[in-house]
Coordinates of C-alpha atoms and ligand atoms in Angstrom, one line a residue:
X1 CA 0.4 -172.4 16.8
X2 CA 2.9 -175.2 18.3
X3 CA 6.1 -176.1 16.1
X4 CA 5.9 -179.3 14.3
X5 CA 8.3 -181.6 13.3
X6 CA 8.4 -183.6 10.4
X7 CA 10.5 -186.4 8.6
X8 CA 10.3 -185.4 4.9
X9 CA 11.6 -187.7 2.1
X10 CA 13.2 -186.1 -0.5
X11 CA 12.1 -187.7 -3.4
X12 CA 8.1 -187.4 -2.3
X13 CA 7.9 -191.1 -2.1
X14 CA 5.9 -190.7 1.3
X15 CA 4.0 -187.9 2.9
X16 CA 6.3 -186.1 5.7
X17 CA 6.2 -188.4 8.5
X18 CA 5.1 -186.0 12.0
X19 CA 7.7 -186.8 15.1
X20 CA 5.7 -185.7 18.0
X21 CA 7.2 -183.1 21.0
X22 CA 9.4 -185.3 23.1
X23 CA 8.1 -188.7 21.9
X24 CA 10.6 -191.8 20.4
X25 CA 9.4 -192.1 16.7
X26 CA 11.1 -195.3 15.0
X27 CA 11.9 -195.2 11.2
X28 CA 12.7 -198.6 9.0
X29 CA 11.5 -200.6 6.7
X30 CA 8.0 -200.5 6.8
X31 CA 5.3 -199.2 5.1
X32 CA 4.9 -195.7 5.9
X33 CA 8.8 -195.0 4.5
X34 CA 7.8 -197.2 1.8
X35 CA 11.2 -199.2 2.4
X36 CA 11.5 -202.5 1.1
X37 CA 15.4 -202.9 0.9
X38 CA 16.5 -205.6 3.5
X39 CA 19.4 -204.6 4.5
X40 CA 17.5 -201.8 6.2
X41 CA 16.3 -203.1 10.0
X42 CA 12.5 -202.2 10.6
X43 CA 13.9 -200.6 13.7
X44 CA 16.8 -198.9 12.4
X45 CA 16.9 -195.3 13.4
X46 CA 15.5 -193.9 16.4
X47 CA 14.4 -189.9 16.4
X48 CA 13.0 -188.1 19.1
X49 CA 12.4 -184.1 17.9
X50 CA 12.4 -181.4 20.3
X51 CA 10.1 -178.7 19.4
X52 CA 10.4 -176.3 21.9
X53 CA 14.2 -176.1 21.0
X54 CA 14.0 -176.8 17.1
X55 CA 16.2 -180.2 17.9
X56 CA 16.6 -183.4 17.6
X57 CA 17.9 -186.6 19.1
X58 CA 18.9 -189.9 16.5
X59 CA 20.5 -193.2 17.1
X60 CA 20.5 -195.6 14.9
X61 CA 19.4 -199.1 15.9
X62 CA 20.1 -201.2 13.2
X63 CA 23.2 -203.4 12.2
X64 CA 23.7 -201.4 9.0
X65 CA 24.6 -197.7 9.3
X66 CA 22.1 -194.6 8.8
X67 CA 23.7 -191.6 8.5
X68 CA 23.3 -187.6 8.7
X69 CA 24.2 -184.5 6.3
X70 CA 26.7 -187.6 4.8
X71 CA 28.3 -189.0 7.8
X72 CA 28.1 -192.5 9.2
X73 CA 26.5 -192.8 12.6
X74 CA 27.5 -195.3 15.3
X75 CA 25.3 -198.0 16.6
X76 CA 23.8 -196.8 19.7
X77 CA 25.0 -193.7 19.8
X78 CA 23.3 -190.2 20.1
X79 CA 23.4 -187.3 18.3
X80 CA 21.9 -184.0 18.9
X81 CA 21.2 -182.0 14.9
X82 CA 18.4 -179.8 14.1
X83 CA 16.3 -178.2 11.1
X84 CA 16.8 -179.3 7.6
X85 CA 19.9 -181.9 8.5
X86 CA 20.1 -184.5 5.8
X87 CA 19.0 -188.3 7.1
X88 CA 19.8 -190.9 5.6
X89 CA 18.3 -193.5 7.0
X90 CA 20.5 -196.4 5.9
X91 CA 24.0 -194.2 4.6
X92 CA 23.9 -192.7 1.4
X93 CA 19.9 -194.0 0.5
X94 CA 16.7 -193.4 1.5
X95 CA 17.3 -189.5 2.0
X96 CA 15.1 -187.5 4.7
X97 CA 15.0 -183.9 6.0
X98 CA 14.2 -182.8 9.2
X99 CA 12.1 -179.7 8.9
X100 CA 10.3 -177.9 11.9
X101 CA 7.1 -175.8 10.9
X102 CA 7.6 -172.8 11.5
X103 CA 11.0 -173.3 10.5
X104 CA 13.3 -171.5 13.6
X105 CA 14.4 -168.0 12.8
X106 CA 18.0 -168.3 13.0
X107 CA 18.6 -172.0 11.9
X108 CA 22.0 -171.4 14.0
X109 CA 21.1 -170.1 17.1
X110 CA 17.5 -172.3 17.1
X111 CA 19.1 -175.7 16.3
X112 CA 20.6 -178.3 18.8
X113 CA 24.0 -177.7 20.1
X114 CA 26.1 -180.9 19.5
X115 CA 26.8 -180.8 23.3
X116 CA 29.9 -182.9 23.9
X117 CA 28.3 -184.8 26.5
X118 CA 26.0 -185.9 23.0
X119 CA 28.9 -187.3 21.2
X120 CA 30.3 -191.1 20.9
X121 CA 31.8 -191.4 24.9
X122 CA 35.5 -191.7 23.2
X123 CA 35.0 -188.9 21.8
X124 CA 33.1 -186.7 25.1
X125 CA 36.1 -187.7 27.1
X126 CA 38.7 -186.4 24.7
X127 CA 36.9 -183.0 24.3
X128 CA 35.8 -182.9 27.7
X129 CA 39.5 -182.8 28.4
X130 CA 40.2 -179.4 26.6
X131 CA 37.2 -177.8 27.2
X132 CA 35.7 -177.9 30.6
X133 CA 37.7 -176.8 33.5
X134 CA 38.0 -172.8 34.6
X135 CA 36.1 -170.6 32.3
X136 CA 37.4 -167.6 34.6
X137 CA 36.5 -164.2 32.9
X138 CA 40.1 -162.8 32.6
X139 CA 40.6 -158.9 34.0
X140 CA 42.0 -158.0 30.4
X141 CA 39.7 -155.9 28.7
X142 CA 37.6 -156.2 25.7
X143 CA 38.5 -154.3 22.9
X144 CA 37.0 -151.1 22.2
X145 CA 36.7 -150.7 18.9
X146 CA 37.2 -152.8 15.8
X147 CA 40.3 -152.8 14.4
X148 CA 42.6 -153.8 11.6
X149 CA 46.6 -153.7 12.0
X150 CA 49.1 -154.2 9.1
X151 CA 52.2 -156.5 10.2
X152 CA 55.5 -157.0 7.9
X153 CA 54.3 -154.8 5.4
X154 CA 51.2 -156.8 4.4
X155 CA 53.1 -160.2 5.5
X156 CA 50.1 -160.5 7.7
X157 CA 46.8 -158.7 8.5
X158 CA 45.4 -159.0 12.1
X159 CA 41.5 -157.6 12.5
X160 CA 40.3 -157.4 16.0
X161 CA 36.6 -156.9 16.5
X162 CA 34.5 -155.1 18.9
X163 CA 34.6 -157.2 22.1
X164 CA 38.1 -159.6 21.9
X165 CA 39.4 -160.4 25.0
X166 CA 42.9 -162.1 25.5
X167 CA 42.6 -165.4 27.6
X168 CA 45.1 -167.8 28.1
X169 CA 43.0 -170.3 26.4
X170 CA 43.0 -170.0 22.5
X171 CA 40.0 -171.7 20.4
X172 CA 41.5 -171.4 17.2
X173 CA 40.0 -171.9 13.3
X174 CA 40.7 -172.1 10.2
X175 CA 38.3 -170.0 8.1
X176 CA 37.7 -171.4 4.6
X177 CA 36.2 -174.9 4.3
X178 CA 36.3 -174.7 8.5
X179 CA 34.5 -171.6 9.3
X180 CA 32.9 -170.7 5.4
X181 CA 32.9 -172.9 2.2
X182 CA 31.6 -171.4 -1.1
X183 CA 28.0 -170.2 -1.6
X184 CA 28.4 -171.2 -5.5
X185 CA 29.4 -174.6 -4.9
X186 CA 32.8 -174.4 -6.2
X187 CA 36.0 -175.7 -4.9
X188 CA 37.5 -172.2 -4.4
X189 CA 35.1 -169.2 -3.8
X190 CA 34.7 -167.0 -7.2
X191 CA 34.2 -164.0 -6.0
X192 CA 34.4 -162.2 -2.2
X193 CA 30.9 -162.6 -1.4
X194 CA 30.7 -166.4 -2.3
X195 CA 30.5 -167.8 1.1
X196 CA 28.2 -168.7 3.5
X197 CA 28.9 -170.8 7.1
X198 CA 30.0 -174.4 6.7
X199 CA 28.0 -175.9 9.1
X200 CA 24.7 -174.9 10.7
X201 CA 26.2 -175.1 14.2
X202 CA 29.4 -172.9 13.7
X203 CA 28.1 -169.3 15.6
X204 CA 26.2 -171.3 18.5
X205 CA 30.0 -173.5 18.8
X206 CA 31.9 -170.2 18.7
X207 CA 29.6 -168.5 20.8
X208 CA 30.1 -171.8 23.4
X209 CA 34.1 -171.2 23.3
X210 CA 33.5 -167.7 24.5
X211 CA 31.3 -168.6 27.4
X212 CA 33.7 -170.8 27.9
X213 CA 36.3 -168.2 28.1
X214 CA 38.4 -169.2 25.1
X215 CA 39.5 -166.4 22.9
X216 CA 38.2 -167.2 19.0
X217 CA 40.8 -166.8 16.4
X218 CA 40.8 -167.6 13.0
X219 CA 44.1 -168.4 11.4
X220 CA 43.8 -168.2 7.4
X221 CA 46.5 -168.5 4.7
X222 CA 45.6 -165.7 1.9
X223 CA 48.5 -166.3 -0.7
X224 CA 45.7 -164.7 -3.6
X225 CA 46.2 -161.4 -1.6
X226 CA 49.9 -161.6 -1.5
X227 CA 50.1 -162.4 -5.2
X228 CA 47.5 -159.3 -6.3
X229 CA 44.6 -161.2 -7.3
X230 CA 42.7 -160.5 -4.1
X231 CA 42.6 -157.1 -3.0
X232 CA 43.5 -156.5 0.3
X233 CA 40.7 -153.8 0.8
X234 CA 38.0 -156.3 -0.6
X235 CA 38.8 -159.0 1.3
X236 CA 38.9 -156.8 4.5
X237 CA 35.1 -156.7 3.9
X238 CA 34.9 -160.3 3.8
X239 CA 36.0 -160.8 7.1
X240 CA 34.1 -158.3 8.5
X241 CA 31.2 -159.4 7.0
X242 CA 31.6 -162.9 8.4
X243 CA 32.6 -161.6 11.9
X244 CA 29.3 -159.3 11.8
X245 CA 27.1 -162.9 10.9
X246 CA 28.8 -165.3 13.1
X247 CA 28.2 -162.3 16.2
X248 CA 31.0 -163.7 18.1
X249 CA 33.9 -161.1 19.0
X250 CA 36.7 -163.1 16.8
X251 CA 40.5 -161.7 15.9
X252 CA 41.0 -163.1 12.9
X253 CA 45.1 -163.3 11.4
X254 CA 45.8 -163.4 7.6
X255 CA 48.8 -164.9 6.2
X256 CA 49.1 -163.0 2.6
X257 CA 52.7 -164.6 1.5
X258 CA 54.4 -167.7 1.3
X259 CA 56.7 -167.0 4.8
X260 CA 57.0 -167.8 8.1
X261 CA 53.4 -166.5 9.0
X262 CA 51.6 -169.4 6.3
X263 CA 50.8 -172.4 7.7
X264 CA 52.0 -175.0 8.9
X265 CA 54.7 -172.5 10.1
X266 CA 53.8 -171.3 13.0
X267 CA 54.6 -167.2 12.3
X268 CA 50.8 -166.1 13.2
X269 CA 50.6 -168.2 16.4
X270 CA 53.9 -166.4 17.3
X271 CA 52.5 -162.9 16.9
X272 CA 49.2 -163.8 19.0
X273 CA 51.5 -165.5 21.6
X274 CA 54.1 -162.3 21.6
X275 CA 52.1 -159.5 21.0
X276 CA 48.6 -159.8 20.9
X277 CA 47.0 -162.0 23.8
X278 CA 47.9 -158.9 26.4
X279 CA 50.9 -160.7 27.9
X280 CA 48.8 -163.7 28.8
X281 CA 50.6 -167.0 28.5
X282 CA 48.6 -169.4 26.4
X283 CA 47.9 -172.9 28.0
X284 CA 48.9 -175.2 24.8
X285 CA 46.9 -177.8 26.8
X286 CA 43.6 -176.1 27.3
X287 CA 43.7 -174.5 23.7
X288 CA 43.1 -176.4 20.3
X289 CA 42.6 -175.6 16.5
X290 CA 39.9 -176.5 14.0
X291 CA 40.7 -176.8 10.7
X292 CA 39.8 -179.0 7.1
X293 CA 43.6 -179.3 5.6
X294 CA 44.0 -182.5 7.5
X295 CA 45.4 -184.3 4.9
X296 CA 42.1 -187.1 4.8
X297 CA 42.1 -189.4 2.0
X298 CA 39.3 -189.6 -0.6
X299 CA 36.2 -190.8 0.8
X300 CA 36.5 -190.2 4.4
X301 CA 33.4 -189.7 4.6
X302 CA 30.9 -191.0 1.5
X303 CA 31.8 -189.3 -1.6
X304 CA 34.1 -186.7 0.0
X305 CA 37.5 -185.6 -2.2
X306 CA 40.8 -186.0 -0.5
X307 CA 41.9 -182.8 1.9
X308 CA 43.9 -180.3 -0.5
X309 CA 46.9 -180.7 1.8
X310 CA 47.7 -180.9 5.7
X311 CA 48.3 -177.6 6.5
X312 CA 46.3 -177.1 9.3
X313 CA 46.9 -180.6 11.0
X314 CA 50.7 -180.5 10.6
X315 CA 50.1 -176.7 12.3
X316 CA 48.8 -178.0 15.1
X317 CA 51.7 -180.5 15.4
X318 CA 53.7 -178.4 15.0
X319 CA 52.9 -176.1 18.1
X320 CA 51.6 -178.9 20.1
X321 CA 48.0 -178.5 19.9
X322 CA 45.1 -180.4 20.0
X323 CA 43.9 -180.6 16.1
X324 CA 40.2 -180.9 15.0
X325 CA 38.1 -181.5 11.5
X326 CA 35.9 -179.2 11.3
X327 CA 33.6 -182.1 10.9
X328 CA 34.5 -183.4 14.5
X329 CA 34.4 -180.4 16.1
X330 CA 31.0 -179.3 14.6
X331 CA 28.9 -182.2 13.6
X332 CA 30.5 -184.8 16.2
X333 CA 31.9 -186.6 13.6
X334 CA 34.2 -189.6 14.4
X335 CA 36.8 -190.2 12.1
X336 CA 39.4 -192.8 12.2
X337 CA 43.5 -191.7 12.0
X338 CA 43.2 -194.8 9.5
X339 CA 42.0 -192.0 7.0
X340 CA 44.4 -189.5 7.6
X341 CA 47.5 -189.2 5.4
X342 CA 50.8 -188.7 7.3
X343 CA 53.4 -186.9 6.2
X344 CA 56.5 -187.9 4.0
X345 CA 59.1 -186.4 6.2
X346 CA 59.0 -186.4 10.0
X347 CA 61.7 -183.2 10.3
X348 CA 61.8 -184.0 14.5
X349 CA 62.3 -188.1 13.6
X350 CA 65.6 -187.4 11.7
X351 CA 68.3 -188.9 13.3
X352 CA 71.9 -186.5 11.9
X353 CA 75.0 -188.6 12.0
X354 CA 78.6 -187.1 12.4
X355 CA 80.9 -185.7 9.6
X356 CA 82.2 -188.5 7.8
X357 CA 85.9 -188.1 8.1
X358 CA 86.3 -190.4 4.4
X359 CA 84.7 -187.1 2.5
X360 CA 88.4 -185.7 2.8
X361 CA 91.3 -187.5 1.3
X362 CA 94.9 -187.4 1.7
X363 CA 95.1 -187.9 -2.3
X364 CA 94.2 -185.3 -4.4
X365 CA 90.6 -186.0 -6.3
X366 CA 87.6 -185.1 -7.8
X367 CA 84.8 -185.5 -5.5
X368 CA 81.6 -185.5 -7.2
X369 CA 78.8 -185.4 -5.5
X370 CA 75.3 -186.3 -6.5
X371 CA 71.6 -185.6 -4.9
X372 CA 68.3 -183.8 -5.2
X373 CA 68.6 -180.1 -5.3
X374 CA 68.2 -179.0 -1.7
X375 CA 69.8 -182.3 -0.3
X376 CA 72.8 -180.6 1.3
X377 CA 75.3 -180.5 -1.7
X378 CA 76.7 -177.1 -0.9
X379 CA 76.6 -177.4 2.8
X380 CA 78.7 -180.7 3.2
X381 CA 81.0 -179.2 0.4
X382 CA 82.0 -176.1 2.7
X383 CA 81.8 -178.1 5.6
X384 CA 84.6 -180.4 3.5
X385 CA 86.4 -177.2 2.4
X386 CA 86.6 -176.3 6.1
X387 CA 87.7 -179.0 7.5
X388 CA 90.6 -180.0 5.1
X389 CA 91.9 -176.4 6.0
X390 CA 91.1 -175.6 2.1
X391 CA 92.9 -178.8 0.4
X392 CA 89.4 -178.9 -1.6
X393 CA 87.5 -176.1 -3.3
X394 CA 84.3 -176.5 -4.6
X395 CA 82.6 -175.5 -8.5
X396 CA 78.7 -174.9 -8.3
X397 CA 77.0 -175.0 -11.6
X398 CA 74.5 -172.8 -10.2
X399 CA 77.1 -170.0 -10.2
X400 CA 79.2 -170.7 -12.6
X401 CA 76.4 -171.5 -15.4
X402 CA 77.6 -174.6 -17.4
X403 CA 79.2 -177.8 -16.4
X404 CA 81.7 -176.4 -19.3
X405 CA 82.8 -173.5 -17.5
X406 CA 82.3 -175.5 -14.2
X407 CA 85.0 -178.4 -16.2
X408 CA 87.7 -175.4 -16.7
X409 CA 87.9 -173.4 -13.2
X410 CA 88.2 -177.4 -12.0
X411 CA 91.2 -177.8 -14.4
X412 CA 92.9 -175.1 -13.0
X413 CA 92.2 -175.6 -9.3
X414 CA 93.6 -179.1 -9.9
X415 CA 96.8 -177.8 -11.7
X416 CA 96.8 -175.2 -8.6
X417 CA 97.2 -178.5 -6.4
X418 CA 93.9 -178.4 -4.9
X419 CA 90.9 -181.0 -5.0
X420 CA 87.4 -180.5 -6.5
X421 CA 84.2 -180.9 -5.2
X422 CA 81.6 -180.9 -7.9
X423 CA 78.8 -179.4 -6.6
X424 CA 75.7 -180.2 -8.6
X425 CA 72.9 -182.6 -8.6
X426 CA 74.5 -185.3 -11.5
X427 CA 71.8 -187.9 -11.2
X428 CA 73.0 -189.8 -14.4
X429 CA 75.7 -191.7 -15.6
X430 CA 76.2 -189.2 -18.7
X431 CA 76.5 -186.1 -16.2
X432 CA 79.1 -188.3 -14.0
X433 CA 81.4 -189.0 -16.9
X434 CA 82.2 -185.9 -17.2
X435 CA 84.2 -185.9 -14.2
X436 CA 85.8 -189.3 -14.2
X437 CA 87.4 -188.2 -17.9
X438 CA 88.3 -184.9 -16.7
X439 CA 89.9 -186.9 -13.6
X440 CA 91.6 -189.6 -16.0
X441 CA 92.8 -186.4 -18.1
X442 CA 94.2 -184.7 -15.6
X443 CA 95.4 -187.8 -13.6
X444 CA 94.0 -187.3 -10.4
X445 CA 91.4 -189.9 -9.0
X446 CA 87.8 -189.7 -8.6
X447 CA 85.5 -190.3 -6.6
X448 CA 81.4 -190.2 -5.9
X449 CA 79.8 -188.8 -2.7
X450 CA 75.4 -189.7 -3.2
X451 CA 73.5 -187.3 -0.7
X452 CA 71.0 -189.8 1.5
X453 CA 68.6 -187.5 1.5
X454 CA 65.2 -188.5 0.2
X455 CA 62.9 -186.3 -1.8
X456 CA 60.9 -185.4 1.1
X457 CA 63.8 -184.3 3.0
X458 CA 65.0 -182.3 0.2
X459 CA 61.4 -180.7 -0.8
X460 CA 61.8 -179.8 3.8
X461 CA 65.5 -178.4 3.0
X462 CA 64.4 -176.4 -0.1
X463 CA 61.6 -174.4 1.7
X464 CA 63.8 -174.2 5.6
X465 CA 66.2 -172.3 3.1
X466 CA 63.5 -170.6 1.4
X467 CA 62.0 -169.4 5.0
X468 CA 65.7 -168.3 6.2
X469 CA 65.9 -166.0 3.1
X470 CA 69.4 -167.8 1.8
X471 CA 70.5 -166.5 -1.3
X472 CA 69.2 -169.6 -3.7
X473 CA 67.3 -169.6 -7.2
X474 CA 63.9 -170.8 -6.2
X475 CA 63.4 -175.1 -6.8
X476 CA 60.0 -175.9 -8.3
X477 CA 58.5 -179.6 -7.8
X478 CA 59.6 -180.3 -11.4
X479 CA 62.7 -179.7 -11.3
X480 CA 62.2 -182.3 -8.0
X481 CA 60.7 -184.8 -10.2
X482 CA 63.5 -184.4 -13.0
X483 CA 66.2 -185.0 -11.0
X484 CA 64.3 -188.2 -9.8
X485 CA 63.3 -189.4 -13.3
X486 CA 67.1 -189.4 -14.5
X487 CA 68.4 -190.7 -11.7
X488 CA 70.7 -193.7 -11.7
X489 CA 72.4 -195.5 -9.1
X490 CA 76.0 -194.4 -8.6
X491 CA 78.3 -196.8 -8.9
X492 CA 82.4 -197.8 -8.8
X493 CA 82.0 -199.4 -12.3
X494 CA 81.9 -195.7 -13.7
X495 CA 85.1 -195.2 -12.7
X496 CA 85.1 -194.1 -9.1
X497 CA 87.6 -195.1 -6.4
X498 CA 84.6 -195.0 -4.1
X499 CA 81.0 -194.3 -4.0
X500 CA 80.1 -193.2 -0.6
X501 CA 76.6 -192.2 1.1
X502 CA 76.4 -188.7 2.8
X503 CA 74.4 -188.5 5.8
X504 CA 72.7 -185.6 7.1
X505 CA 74.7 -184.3 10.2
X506 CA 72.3 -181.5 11.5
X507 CA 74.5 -179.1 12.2
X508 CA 72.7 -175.9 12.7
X509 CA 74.1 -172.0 12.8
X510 CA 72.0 -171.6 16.6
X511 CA 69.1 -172.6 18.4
X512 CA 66.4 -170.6 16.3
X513 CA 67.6 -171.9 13.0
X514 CA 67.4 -175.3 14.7
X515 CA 64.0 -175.1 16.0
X516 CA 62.8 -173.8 12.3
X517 CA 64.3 -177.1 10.7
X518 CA 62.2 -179.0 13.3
X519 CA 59.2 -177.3 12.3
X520 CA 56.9 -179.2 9.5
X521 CA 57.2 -176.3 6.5
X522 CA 55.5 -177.8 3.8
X523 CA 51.9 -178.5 3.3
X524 CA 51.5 -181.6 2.2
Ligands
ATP1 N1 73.7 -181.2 7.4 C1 72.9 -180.1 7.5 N2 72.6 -179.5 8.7 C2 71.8 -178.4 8.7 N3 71.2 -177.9 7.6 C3 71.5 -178.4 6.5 C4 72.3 -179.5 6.3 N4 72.4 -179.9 5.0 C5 71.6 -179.0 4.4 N5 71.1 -178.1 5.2 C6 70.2 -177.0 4.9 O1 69.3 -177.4 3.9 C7 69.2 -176.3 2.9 C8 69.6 -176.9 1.5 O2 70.9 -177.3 1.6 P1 71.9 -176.9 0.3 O3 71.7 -175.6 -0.2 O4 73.3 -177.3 0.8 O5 71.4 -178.0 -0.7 P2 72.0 -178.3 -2.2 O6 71.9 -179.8 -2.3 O7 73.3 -177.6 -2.4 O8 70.8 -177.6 -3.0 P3 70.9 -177.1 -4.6 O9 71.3 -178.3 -5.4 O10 69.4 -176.7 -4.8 O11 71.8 -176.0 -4.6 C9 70.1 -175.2 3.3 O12 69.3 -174.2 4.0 C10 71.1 -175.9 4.3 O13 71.5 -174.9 5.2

């Protein structure tokens, strides 16, 4: 019996609507939808279904947009979707499915590829870009066997299946909410066999990429495994399970801890690069990543929650590489950088000034200093201490426990001839007038030095020193948000000879530590 194809609405207020092999059917207002709303053309969507291949061509004719599995469609333009996609024929109303009788037997493989050539032209030239060119098998060999490696001590996982083969071009993807999303629904999976694949055309666009002659990875961050809630062995499965459904030969890297190997730091992509792409050098340009932390605002798309952070986008910035929603790269979505969040702090923007030579004076002081935790405090204090040949010494409540205590070993540095810098955050008047009486007691002069560093910059400082292991009690966002809640505006009228602003110099220990503060390190 031939395949059918039928336009079904899913509310039963019509029977299916048959769309002939090869044959423009127009859908509107009219009658046989049963219609009526104006702002619906009578020629507003046009589908042609292709039975032979279980797909299907749309464009939308009308003024107002139609739309598909909850996307808006563009005027004019074609898309290419198959069996059971959602149609809307004006965006979010009047909801169709496509169905195909008999239905194809692997809705995946039987369903119309998105071909690039099919998507808005902005969009086909941009893609077109990365992805055509030489598909030249490489003479590496495939690997033998399936296997899974343990890197750092459980830092990171790497699982190579049956048939990888190193390539200087990387097709890389994020796996939950890219690759999977949640069988049950939920936000985060409940268990390790809820999942399914996020998108009907995910194996036949992996399984493009390796014709191609990309190598698939997935890059995943895994903190439940690090922290014990996941078991390592469980989730091992997982993967392999979703490796064995997709059919594509994928190595797939798993970031279990909060390090250098979690994203958006670029530890995994280092390891591939180094260790594990058979000494091919990677061609940033030709390669991309895919992935759904793209930091989109609520409603990108109808009804859609805001990204859960920007992880995978600020990745891909971070090693140059051409980023994709999983939503563009699967569905030939468009979506507009209008909707895309951008991050607080630009770490490669920063512009770092020189020492200021008025940190150090001639008289001997108090120098308090005030700003968020991670704003630099200690650093410009030993820089200070260094270069006034140890005129000034510094007391850090953070070792020494109490302002109280910090308030005595102060005394007696003074009475020892030296100057102090306070080194703690004193965001209020109250924790400043400490040290302006102790000053007046002890009849040296004060003065105030505020940190310029914003709270994004300080969140980026707190985790660069986090990465470098530094020896440092670990900040949480609240103690962020409590400095910022108290703080007031230091000022001369609290008794200071001076209240000066402390730019960020930049001053890095070598190259590598320099190219880590460069690096976006947070997620959001
Ligand atoms: N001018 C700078 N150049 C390079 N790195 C810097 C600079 N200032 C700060 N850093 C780095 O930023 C991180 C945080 O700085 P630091 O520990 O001095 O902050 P802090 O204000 O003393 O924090 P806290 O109040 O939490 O102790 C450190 O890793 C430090 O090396």
């Amino acid at each position: 019996m031939p395949r059918k194809c039928y336009l079904t609405c899913l509310l039963n207020s019509h029977p299916p609507i048959p769309l002939p092999h090869n044959i423009e059917t127009i859908i509107g207002r009219s009658k046989l939808t049963k219609i009526k709303d104006q702002s619906c053309s009578r020629n507003q969507l046009s589908i042609k279904a292709d039975c032979e291949n279980c797909s299907v061509e749309l464009k939308q004719l009308g003024l107002n947009p139609s739309g598909f599995d909850g996307f808006s469609m563009t005027k004019d333009a074609i898309y290419k979707v198959g069996h059971n996609t959602r149609i809307e024929v004006l965006l979010n109303n009047h909801v169709h499915l496509l169905k195909f009788d008999p239905p194809p037997v692997d809705h995946s493989k039987a369903e119309g590829k998105r071909k690039l050539e099919d998507m808005e032209p902005e969009q086909s030239s941009r893609k077109s870009m990365k992805m055509e060119g030489d598909s030249k098998p490489c003479d590496v060999k495939a690997a033998p066997e399936s296997v899974w490696e343990n890197v750092d001590s459980g830092e990171l996982y790497i699982y190579t299946a049956k048939g990888v083969k190193s390539s200087e071009k990387i097709a890389a993807f994020d796996m939950d909410g890219t690759l999977i999303t949640p069988k049950s629904g939920k936000v985060y999976p409940v268990d390790i066999s809820d999942w399914k694949i996020a998108f009907p055309t995910v194996a036949q666009k992996l399984k493009e990429q390796i014709e191609l002659g990309f190598k698939v990875i997935i890059l995943s961050n895994q903190a439940p495994i690090g922290s014990g809630r996941v078991k390592i062995e469980d989730f091992k499965k997982k993967i392999e399970n979703i490796v064995r459904k997709l059919d594509v030969p994928i190595q797939a890297y798993i970031a279990t801890g909060k390090g250098f190997y979690r994203k958006p730091t670029t530890g995994m992509w280092k390891v591939l690069s180094e260790e594990k792409n058979d000494g091919l050098v990677i061609d940033m340009e030709k390669s991309f990543y895919c992935g759904d932390a793209a930091g989109r605002t609520a409603n990108w798309a109808p009804g859609k929650k805001k990204d859960h952070s920007m992880a995978d986008k600020l990745m891909a910035e971070n090693l140059g590489l051409t980023f994709y929603t999983p939503e563009e790269f699967f569905l030939g979505h468009k979506l507009s950088d209008v909707l895309m969040k951008k991050p607080d702090f630009h770490p490669k923007q920063y512009t770092p000034e020189p020492f200021d030579q008025r940190l150090i004076s001639s008289e001997k002081e108090i120098l308090v200093l005030v700003g968020f935790p991670g704003s630099g405090k200690s650093f410009i204090a030993r820089e200070i201490i260094k270069k006034s040949d140890n005129r000034y010494v510094s007391v850090c409540r953070d070792e020494l426990g109490s302002w109280q205590k910090c308030a005595s070993t102060a005394t007696k540095f003074i009475q020892q001839g030296k100057s102090v810098i306070v080194d703690s955050t004193n965001p209020d008047r109250e924790s400043r007038a400490r040290w302006t009486a102790l000053a007046t007691e002890l009849g040296v002069g004060s003065r105030c030095a505020k940190m310029a560093a914003s709270l994004a910059h300080a969140r980026h400082n707190n985790k660069y020193r986090e990465l470098r292991k530094e020896k440092h009690l670990p900040v949480s966002d609240i103690v962020f948000h409590s400095y910022k809640n108290k703080f007031v505006e230091p000022s001369t009228k609290e008794g200071f000879k001076e209240v000066l602003t402390v730019k960020f110099t930049g001053t890095f220990e070598n190259e590598e530590a320099e190219k880590m503060y460069k690096l976006h390190l947070l997620e959001k």
